[in-house]
XYZ file of C-alpha atoms in Angstrom:
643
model
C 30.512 -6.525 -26.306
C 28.277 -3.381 -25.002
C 28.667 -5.419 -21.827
C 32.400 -3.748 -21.637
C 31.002 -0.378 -21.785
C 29.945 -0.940 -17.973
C 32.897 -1.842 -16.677
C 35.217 0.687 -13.848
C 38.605 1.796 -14.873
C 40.094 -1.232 -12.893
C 38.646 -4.064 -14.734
C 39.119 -2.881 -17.909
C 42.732 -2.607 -16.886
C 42.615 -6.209 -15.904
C 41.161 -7.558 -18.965
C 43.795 -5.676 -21.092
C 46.521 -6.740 -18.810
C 45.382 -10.629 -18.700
C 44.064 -11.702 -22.161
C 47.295 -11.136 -23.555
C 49.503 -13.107 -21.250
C 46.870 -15.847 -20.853
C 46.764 -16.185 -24.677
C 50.231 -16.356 -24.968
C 50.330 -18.592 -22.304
C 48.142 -20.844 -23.688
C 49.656 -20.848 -26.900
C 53.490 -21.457 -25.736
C 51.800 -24.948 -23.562
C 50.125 -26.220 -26.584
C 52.813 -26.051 -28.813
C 55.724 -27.587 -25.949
C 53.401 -29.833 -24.825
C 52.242 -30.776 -28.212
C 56.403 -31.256 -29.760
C 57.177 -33.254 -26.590
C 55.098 -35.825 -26.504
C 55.591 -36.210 -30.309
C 59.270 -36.829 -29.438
C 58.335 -39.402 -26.735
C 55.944 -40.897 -29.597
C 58.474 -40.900 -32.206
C 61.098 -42.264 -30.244
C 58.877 -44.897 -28.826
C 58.381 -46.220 -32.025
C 62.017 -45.847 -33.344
C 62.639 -48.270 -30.299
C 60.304 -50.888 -31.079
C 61.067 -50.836 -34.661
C 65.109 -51.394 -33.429
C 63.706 -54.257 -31.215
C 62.128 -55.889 -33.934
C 64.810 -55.548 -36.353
C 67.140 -56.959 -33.564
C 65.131 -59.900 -33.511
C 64.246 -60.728 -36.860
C 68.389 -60.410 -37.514
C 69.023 -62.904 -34.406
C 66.266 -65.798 -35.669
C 67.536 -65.463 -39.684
C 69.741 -69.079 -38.923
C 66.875 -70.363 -36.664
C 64.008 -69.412 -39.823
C 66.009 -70.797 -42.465
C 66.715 -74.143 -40.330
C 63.432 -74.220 -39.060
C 64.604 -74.801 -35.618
C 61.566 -73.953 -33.347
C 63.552 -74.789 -30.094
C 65.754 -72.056 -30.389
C 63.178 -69.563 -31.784
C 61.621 -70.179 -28.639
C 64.457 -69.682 -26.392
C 65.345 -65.851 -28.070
C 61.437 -64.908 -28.215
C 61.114 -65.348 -24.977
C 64.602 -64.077 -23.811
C 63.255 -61.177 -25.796
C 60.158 -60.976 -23.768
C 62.172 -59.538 -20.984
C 62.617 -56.328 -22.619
C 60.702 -53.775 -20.972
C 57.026 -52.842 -22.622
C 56.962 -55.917 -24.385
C 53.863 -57.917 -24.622
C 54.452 -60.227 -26.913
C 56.552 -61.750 -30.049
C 55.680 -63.584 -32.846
C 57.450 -65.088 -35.907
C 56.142 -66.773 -38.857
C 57.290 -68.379 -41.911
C 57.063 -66.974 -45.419
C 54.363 -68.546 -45.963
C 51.998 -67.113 -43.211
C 52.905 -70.593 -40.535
C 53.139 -69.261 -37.327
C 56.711 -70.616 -36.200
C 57.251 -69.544 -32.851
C 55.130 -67.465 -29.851
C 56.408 -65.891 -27.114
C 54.007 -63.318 -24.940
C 50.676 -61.860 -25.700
C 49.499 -61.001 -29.461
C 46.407 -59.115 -29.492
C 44.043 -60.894 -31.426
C 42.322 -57.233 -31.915
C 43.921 -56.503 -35.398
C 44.226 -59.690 -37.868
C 48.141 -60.249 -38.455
C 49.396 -59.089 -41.696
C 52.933 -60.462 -43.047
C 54.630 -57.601 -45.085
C 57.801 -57.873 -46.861
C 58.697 -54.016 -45.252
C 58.463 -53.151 -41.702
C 55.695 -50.901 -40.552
C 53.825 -50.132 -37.102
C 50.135 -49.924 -36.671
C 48.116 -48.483 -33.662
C 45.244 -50.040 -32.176
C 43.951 -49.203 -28.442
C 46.684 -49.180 -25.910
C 49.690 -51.088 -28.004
C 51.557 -50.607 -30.540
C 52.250 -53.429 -33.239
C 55.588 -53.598 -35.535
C 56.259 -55.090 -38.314
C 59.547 -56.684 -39.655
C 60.548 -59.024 -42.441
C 62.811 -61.491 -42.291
C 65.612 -61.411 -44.678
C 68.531 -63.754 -45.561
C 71.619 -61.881 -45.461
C 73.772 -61.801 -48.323
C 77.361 -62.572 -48.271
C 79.687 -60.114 -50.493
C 82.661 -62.369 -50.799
C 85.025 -61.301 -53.547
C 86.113 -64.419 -54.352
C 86.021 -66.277 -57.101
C 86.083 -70.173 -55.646
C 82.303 -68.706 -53.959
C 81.092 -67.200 -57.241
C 78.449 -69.641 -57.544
C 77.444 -69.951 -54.333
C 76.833 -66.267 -54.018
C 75.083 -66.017 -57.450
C 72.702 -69.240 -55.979
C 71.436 -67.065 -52.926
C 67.948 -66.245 -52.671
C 66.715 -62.977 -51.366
C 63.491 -63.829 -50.813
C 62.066 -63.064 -47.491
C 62.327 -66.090 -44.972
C 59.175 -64.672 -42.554
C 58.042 -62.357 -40.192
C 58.860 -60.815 -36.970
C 55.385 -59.461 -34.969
C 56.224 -57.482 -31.846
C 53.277 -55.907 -29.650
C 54.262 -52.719 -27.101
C 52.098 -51.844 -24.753
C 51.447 -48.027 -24.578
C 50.893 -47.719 -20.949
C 54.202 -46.660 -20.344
C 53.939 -44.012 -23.074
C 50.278 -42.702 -22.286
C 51.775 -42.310 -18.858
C 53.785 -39.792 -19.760
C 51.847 -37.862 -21.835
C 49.300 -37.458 -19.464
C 52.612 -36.116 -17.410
C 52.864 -34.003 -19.370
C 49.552 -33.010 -19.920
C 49.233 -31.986 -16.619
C 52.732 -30.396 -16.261
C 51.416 -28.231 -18.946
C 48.013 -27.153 -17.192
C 49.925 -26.682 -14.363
C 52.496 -24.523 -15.539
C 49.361 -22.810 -17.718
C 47.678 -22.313 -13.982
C 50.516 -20.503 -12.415
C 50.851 -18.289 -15.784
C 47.741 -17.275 -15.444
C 48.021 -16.783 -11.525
C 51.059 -14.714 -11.915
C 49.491 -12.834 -14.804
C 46.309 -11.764 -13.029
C 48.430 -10.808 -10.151
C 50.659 -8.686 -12.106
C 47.623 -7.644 -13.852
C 45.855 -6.439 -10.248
C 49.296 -4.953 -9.163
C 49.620 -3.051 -12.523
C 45.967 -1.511 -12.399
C 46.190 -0.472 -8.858
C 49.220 1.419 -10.044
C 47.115 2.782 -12.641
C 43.360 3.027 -11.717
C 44.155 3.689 -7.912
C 44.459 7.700 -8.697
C 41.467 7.814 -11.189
C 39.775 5.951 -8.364
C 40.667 8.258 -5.857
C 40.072 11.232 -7.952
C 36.399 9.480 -8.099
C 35.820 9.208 -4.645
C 36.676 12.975 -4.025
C 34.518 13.784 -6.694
C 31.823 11.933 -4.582
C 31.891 13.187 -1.948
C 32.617 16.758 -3.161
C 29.280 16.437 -4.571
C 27.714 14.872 -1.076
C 28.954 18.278 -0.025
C 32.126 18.050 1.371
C 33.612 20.722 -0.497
C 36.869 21.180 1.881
C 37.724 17.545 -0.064
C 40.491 17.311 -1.984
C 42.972 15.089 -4.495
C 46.479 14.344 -3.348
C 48.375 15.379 -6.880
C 50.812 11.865 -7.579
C 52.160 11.108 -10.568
C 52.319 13.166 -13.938
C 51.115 13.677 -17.077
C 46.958 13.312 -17.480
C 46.550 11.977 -14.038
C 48.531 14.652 -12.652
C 46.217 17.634 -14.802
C 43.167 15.415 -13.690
C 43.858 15.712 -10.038
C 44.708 19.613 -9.831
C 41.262 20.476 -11.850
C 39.516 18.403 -9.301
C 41.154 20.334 -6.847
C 40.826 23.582 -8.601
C 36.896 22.970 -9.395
C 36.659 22.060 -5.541
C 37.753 25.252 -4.212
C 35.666 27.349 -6.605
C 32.693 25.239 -5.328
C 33.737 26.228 -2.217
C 33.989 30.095 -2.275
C 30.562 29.702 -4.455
C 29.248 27.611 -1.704
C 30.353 30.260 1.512
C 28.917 33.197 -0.629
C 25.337 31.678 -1.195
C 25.725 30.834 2.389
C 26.357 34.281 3.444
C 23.669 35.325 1.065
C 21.425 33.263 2.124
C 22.311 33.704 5.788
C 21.860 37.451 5.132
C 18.306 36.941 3.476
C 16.936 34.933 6.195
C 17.902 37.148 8.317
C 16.091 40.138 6.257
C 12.974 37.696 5.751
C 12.773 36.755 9.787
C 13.073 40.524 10.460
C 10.260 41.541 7.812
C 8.104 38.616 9.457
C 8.614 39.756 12.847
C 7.918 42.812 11.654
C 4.842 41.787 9.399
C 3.658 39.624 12.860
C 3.987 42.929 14.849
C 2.483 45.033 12.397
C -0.119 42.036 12.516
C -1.160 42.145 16.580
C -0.836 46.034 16.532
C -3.839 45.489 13.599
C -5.571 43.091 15.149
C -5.660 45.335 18.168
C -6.470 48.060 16.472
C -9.193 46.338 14.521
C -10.801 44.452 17.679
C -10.503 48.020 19.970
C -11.836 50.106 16.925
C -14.645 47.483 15.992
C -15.670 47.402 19.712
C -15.629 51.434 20.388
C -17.809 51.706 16.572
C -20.001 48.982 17.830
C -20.875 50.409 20.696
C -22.429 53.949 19.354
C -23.365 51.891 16.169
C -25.508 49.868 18.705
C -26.842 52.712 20.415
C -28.195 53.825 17.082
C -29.757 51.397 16.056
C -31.339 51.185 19.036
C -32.489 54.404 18.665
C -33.756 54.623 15.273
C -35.517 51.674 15.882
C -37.476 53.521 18.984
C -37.604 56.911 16.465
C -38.957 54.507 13.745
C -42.240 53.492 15.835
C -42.932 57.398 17.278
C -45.644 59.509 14.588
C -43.480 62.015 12.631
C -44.658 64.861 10.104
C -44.075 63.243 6.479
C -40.607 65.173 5.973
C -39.027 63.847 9.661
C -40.528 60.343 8.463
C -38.500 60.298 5.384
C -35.417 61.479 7.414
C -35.695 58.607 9.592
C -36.126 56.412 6.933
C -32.388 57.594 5.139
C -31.504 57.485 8.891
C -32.363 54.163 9.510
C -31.370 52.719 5.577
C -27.790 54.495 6.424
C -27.197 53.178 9.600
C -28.384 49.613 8.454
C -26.027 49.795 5.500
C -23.178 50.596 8.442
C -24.423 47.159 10.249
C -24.682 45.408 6.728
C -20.880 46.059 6.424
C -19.728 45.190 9.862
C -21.728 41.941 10.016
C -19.960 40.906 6.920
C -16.540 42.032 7.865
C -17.008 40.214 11.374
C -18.467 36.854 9.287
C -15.314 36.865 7.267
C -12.810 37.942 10.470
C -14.668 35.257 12.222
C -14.403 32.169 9.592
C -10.607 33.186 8.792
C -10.095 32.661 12.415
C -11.748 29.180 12.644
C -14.084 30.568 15.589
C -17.296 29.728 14.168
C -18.491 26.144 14.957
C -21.059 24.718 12.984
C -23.870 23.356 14.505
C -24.638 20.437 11.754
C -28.316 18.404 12.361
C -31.101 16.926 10.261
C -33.180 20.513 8.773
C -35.882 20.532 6.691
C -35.633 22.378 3.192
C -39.025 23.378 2.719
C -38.620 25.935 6.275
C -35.680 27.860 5.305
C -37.424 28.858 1.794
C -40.259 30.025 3.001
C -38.282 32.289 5.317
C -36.538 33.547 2.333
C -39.239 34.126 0.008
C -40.531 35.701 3.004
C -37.787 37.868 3.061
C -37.102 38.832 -0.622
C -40.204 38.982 -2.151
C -40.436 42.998 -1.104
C -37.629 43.257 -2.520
C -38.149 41.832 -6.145
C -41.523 42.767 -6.421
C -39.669 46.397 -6.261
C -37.062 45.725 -9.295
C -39.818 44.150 -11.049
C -38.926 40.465 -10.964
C -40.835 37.138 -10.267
C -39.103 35.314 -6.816
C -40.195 31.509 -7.347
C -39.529 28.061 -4.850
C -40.493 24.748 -5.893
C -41.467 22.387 -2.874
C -38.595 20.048 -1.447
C -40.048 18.006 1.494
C -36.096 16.979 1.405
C -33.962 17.113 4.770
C -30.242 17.478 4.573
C -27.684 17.437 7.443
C -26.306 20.655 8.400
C -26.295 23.772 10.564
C -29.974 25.581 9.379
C -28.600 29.208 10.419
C -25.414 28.794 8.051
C -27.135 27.303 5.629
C -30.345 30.004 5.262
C -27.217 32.232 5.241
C -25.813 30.843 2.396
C -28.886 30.312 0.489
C -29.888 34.244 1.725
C -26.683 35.696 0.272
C -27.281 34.091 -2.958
C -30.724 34.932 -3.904
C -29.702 38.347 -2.610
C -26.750 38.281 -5.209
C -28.800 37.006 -8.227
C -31.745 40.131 -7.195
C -29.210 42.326 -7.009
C -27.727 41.559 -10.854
C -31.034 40.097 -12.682
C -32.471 43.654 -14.437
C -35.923 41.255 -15.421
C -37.156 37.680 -15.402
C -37.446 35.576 -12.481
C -35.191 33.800 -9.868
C -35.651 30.278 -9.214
C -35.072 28.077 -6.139
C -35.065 24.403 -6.529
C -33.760 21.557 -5.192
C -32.591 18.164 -7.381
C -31.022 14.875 -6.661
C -27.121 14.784 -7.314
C -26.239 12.064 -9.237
C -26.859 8.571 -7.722
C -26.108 9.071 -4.640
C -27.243 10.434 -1.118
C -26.657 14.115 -1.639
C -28.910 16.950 -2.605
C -28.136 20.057 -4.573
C -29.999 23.220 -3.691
C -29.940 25.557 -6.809
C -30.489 29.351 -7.265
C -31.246 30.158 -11.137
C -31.215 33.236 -12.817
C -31.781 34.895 -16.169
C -29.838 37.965 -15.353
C -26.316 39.038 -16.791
C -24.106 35.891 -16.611
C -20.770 35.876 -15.330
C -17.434 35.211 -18.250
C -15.661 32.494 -17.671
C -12.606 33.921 -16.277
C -14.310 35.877 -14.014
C -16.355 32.979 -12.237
C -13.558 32.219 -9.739
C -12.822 36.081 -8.898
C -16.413 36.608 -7.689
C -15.629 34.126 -4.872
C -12.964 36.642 -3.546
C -13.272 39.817 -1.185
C -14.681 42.984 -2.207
C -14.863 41.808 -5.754
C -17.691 43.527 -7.982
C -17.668 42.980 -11.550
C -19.873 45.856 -12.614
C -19.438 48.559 -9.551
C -16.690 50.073 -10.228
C -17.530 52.656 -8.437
C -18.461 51.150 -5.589
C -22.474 52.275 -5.205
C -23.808 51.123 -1.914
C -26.709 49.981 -3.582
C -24.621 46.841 -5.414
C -23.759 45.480 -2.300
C -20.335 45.384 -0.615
C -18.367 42.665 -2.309
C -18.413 40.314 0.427
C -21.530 37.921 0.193
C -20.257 35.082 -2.250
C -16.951 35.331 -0.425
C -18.966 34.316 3.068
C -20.809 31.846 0.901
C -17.504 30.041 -0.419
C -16.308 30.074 3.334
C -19.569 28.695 4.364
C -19.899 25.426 2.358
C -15.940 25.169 3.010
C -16.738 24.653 6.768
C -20.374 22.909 6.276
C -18.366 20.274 3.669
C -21.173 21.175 1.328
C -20.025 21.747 -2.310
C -20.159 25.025 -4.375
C -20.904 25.078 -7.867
C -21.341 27.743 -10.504
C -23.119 27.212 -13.995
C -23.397 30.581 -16.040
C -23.167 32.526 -19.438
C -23.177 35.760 -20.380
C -26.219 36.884 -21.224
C -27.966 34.224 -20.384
C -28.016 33.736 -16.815
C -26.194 31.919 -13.893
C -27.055 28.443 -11.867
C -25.319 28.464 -8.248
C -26.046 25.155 -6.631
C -24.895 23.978 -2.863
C -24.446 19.941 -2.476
C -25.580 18.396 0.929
C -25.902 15.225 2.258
C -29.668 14.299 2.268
C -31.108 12.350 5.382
C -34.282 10.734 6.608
C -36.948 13.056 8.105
C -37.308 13.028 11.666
C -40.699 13.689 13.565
C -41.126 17.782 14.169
C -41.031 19.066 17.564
C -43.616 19.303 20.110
C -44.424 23.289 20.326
C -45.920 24.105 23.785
C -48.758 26.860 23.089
C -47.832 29.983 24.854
C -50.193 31.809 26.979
C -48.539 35.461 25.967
C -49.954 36.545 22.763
C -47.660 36.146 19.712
C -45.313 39.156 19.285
C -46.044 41.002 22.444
C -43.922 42.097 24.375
C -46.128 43.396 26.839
C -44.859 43.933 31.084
C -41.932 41.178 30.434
C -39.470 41.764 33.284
C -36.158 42.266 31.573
C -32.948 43.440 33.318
C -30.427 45.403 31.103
C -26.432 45.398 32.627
C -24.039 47.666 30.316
C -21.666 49.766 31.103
C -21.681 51.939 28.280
C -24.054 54.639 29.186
C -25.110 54.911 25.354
C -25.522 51.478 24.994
C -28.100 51.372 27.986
C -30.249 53.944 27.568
C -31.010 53.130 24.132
C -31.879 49.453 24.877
C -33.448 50.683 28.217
C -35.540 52.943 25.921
C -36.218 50.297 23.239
C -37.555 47.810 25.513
C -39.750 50.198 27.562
C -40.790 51.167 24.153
C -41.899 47.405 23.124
C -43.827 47.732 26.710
C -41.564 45.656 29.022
C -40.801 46.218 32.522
C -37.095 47.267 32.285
C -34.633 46.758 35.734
C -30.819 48.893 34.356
C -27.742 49.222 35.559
C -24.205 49.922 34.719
C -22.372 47.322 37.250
C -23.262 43.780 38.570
C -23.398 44.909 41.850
C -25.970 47.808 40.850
C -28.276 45.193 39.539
C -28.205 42.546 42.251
C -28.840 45.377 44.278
C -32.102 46.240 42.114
C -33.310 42.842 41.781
C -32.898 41.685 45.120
C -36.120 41.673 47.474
C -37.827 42.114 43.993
C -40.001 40.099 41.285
C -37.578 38.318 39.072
C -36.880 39.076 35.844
C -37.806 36.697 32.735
C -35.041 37.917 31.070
C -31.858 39.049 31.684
C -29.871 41.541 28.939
C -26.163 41.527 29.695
C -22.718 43.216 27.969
C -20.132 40.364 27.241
C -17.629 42.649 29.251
C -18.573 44.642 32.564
C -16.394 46.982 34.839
C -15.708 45.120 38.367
C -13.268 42.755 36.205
C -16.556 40.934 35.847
C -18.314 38.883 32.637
C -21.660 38.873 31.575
C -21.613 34.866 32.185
C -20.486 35.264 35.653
C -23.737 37.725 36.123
C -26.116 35.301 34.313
C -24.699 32.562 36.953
C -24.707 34.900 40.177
C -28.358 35.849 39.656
C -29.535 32.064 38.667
C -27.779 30.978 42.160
C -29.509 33.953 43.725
C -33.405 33.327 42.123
C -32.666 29.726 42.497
C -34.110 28.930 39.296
C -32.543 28.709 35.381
C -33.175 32.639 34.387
C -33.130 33.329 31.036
C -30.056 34.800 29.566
C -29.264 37.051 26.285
C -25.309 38.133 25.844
C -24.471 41.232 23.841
C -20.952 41.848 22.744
C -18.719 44.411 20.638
C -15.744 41.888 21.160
C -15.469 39.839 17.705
C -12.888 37.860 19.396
C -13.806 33.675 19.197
C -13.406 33.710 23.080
C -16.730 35.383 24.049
C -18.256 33.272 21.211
C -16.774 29.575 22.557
C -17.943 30.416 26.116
C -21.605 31.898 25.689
C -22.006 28.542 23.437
C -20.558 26.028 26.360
C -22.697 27.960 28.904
C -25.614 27.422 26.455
C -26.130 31.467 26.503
C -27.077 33.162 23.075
C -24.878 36.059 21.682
C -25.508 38.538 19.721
C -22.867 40.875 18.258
C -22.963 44.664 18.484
C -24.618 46.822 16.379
C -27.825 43.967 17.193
C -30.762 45.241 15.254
C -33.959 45.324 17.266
C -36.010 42.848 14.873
C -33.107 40.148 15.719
C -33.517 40.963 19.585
C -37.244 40.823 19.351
C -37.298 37.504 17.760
C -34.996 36.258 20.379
C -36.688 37.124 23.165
C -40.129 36.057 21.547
C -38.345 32.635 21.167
C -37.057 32.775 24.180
C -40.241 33.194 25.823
C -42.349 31.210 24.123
C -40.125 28.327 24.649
C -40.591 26.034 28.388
C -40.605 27.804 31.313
C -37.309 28.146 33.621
C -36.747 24.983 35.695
C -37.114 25.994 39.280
C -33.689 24.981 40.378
C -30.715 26.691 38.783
């Protein structure tokens, strides 16, 4: 019955409602049905019984004389009588006497000296004795003759009715009874439906407000009917709905209220944002400018002859204003991967070339803190961009130098698993990193044994370009490492086939001279151009400067031309350094070689000089980056002739 338990209001109603009157129903059409046709049975047989006691009085004379021809004539003037099948009469002696009809020859005939009926398919068979009768004559002169009478019986009367008649009705009334049953239970499920819409209609509409009061319709409500429960029902539902309402407008209006606080603090926040952004791009280009000028300068100081003293000022000079670049090379690296501008340049790149230039450039520095800097071959290539990835590697073997106090530092490269991918690993034996510390590391500025910030520690910001680095190279970052013990870092690349090295054209110029190259320098900065003026004469080129494009057209024209040109990203004249580099290849006719410097850390400058195929270097450049630029630059195929 658990069945019930998932029924609405409505058909339990019905069920309660029907079951009754159905059962009760059902029981009055039984028991009517059941009493009538036991009347129509009983007095079905009280009438055959009659009939054959009729005729067994009306053939006593014709029995006891033996007179067949008038049996005959009553048994079958008998006949006539309605239902009757047939009539038979026999002597005492079991003689069959007279016939009139049909005897069914289904049940063997049985002479009884009482009447009786017996059933047997479709008719119904009585019974009755025939009996002399006996004369009570009070008179004397017959007192013999009545004492000589014999009462023993004379025969038997046999009478067959057919039931036809009789099942007839009974089936009548059968089906009067299933009828009238029908329409009981027709009326009673009506009545039952009319009676639970009078009483499940409100608790059903109570439900549906409920509904969609909790769809959010709160301004729904009950229409109060009736009294007692339903009545209390309907004003709680109403009551609950109008607190849900008030609760509903307030944490609107609060919410309302802060949104409107939140948009303002974000407009705010955004404004606050440009207004730094603005600051940070005009203050990082003014710094860069003198910061480039310096550099430019020390680097021309650093080659003069100095007195001992002046050379170790020069020295703190140069180690101050390189820890100046240090930091705003790392802050523009992180400025510039936040901002999406940097676009990889991903290609097949031999291993074994980037660690050599790293050894190269460490091994100074170990050998000075007394540690053993150590690459095993890899003849392995792996697809990615070879500048971002020698940058990655760089900044951690600088990291593991920087916190190893003795032992050795170990590059290495290994298979990854079974597939196509190769992990490059930097090992240590220094300090270890905790465990809870080994995602921190990866963030900003984070030093985990300078707290007070000593330049010589570094500035916080190298693994933080090295997680941004393998983000956008899709290489993977791991970290292995205990305290005490040592850490593993290892970057995951795809390895790829080797491809055949490039062709290097020998250059007639001797390696590292610079020696009467034609370079022409265009800044506007007046700093900024007579230190790189000064550098270059220094490195023994052939310098053509100017402040303004139209200065340095001027210069060059009806003169040799240059085999390199040195141009600021932004020029006065509302003029670009790309639209110079174009101007004078359109003038010279052939495809002049182009270098763009730029304090602007913007992406734009960046996205054009790469589309126009220009290198760019950032402001402060150091001079060792700018000669090995130009050296490549020249000892790479000449110009074409035609721009």
């Amino acid at each position: 019955m658990m069945w019930i338990h998932a029924w609405g209001i409505r058909a339990r109603v019905l069920l309660v409602a029907v079951i009754p009157a159905i059962t009760l129903a059902v029981f009055m059409t039984a028991y009517y049905t059941h009493s009538r046709i036991s009347d129509l049975e009983e007095a079905y047989r009280d009438r055959g019984r009659a009939f054959a006691r009729q005729i067994a009085a009306a053939t006593e004379y014709a029995v006891f004389s033996n007179n067949r021809e008038d049996l005959r004539r009553l048994l079958d003037g008998a006949l006539s009588e309605e239902d009757v099948r047939g009539i038979l009469i026999d002597d005492a002696a079991g003689r069959e006497l007279a016939r009139s009809g049909i005897i069914s020859s289904e049940v063997a005939l049985r002479s009884r000296q009482q009447s009786f009926d017996e059933v047997f398919g479709h008719t119904l068979r009585f019974y009755e004795p025939i009996l002399p009768t006996r004369l009570d004559v009070d008179l004397l002169a017959f007192d013999d003759v009545q004492q000589g009478t014999s009462t023993r019986q004379l025969g038997t009367v046999i009478v067959d009715l057919s039931r036809t008649r009789l099942d007839a009705r009974r089936n009548t009334l059968l089906w009067t009874g299933l009828v009238a049953l029908l329409l009981v239970l027709v009326g009673s499920v009506l009545l039952a439906i009319r009676m639970s819409q009078g009483v499940s209609q409100p608790i059903r509409n109570v439900a549906e407000a409920v509904g969609r009061i909790g769809a959010g319709r709160l301004h729904e409500r009950v229409a109060v009917r009736g009294g007692g429960s339903l009545k209390r029902l309907a004003i709680g539902v109403n009551d609950m709905a109008e607190r849900l309402q008030g609760a509903h407008e307030d944490m609107t209006r609060r919410i309302a209220e802060a949104t409107a606080e939140l948009r303002a603090r974000k407009e705010e926040a955004e404004r606050a944002d440009i207004a730094k952004s603005r600051f940070l791009a005009a203050a990082s280009h003014d710094l860069r400018q003198p910061m480039h000028a310096l550099g430019l300068f020390i680097a021309e100081l650093s080659g003069q002859d100095h007195p001992p003293a002046t050379h170790r000022l020069v020295r703190q000079i140069a180690a101050s204003a390189e820890a100046m670049e240090n930091l705003l090379d790392s802050l523009l690296d992180i400025s510039r991967l936040d901002a999406g501008a940097l676009q990889p340049n991903i290609q097949p790149t031999p291993l074994q070339p980037i660690l050599d230039r790293i050894v190269n450039d460490f091994h100074i520095w170990a050998e000075e803190r007394h540690l053993r800097l150590r690459v095993r071959p890899c003849q392995h290539w792996i697809d990615t961009d070879p500048l971002l990835f020698e940058r990655i590697l760089s900044n951690l073997v600088s990291n593991a130098i920087r916190y190893t106090d003795h032992g050795s530092i170990l590059i290495a490269c290994r298979p990854e698993g079974e597939g196509d991918r190769l992990r490059v690993e930097v090992r240590d034996n220094g300090r270890g990193i905790e465990a809870d510390a080994q995602e921190l590391i990866f963030q900003e500025f984070v030093q985990l044994d300078n707290p007070e910030r000593a330049r010589s520690k570094g500035l916080g910001l190298g693994l933080a370009i090295v997680r941004r680095l393998t983000q956008l190279l899709d290489h993977r970052l791991s970290l292995r490492s205990r305290p005490g013990v040592g850490s593993v870092f290892g970057v995951s690349a795809r390895r790829v086939a080797p491809e055949a090295p490039a062709v290097v054209i020998p250059a007639d110029r001797q390696p590292g001279s610079l020696q009467d190259v034609s370079v022409a320098v265009l800044d506007d900065d007046p700093l900024a151009l007579d230190s790189l003026t000064s550098l270059l004469s220094a490195w023994g080129c052939q310098v053509t400067a100017a402040a303004m494009p139209s200065a340095l057209i001027d210069a060059l024209t009806g003169g040799a031309r240059p085999d390199i040109l040195i141009t600021d990203y932004r020029l006065q004249e509302h003029h670009t350094g790309l639209e110079v580099i174009a101007n004078l290849r359109g003038a010279f006719g052939y495809q002049l070689r182009a270098i763009l410097i730029s304090g602007d850390t913007a992406s734009e400058p960046l996205e054009r000089a790469r589309a126009a195929g220009v290198p760019l270097l950032h402001k402060p450049v150091r001079p060792a980056k700018l000669r090995a630029l130009m050296q490549r630059m020249l000892t790479a195929e000449e110009p074409d002739d035609e721009a």
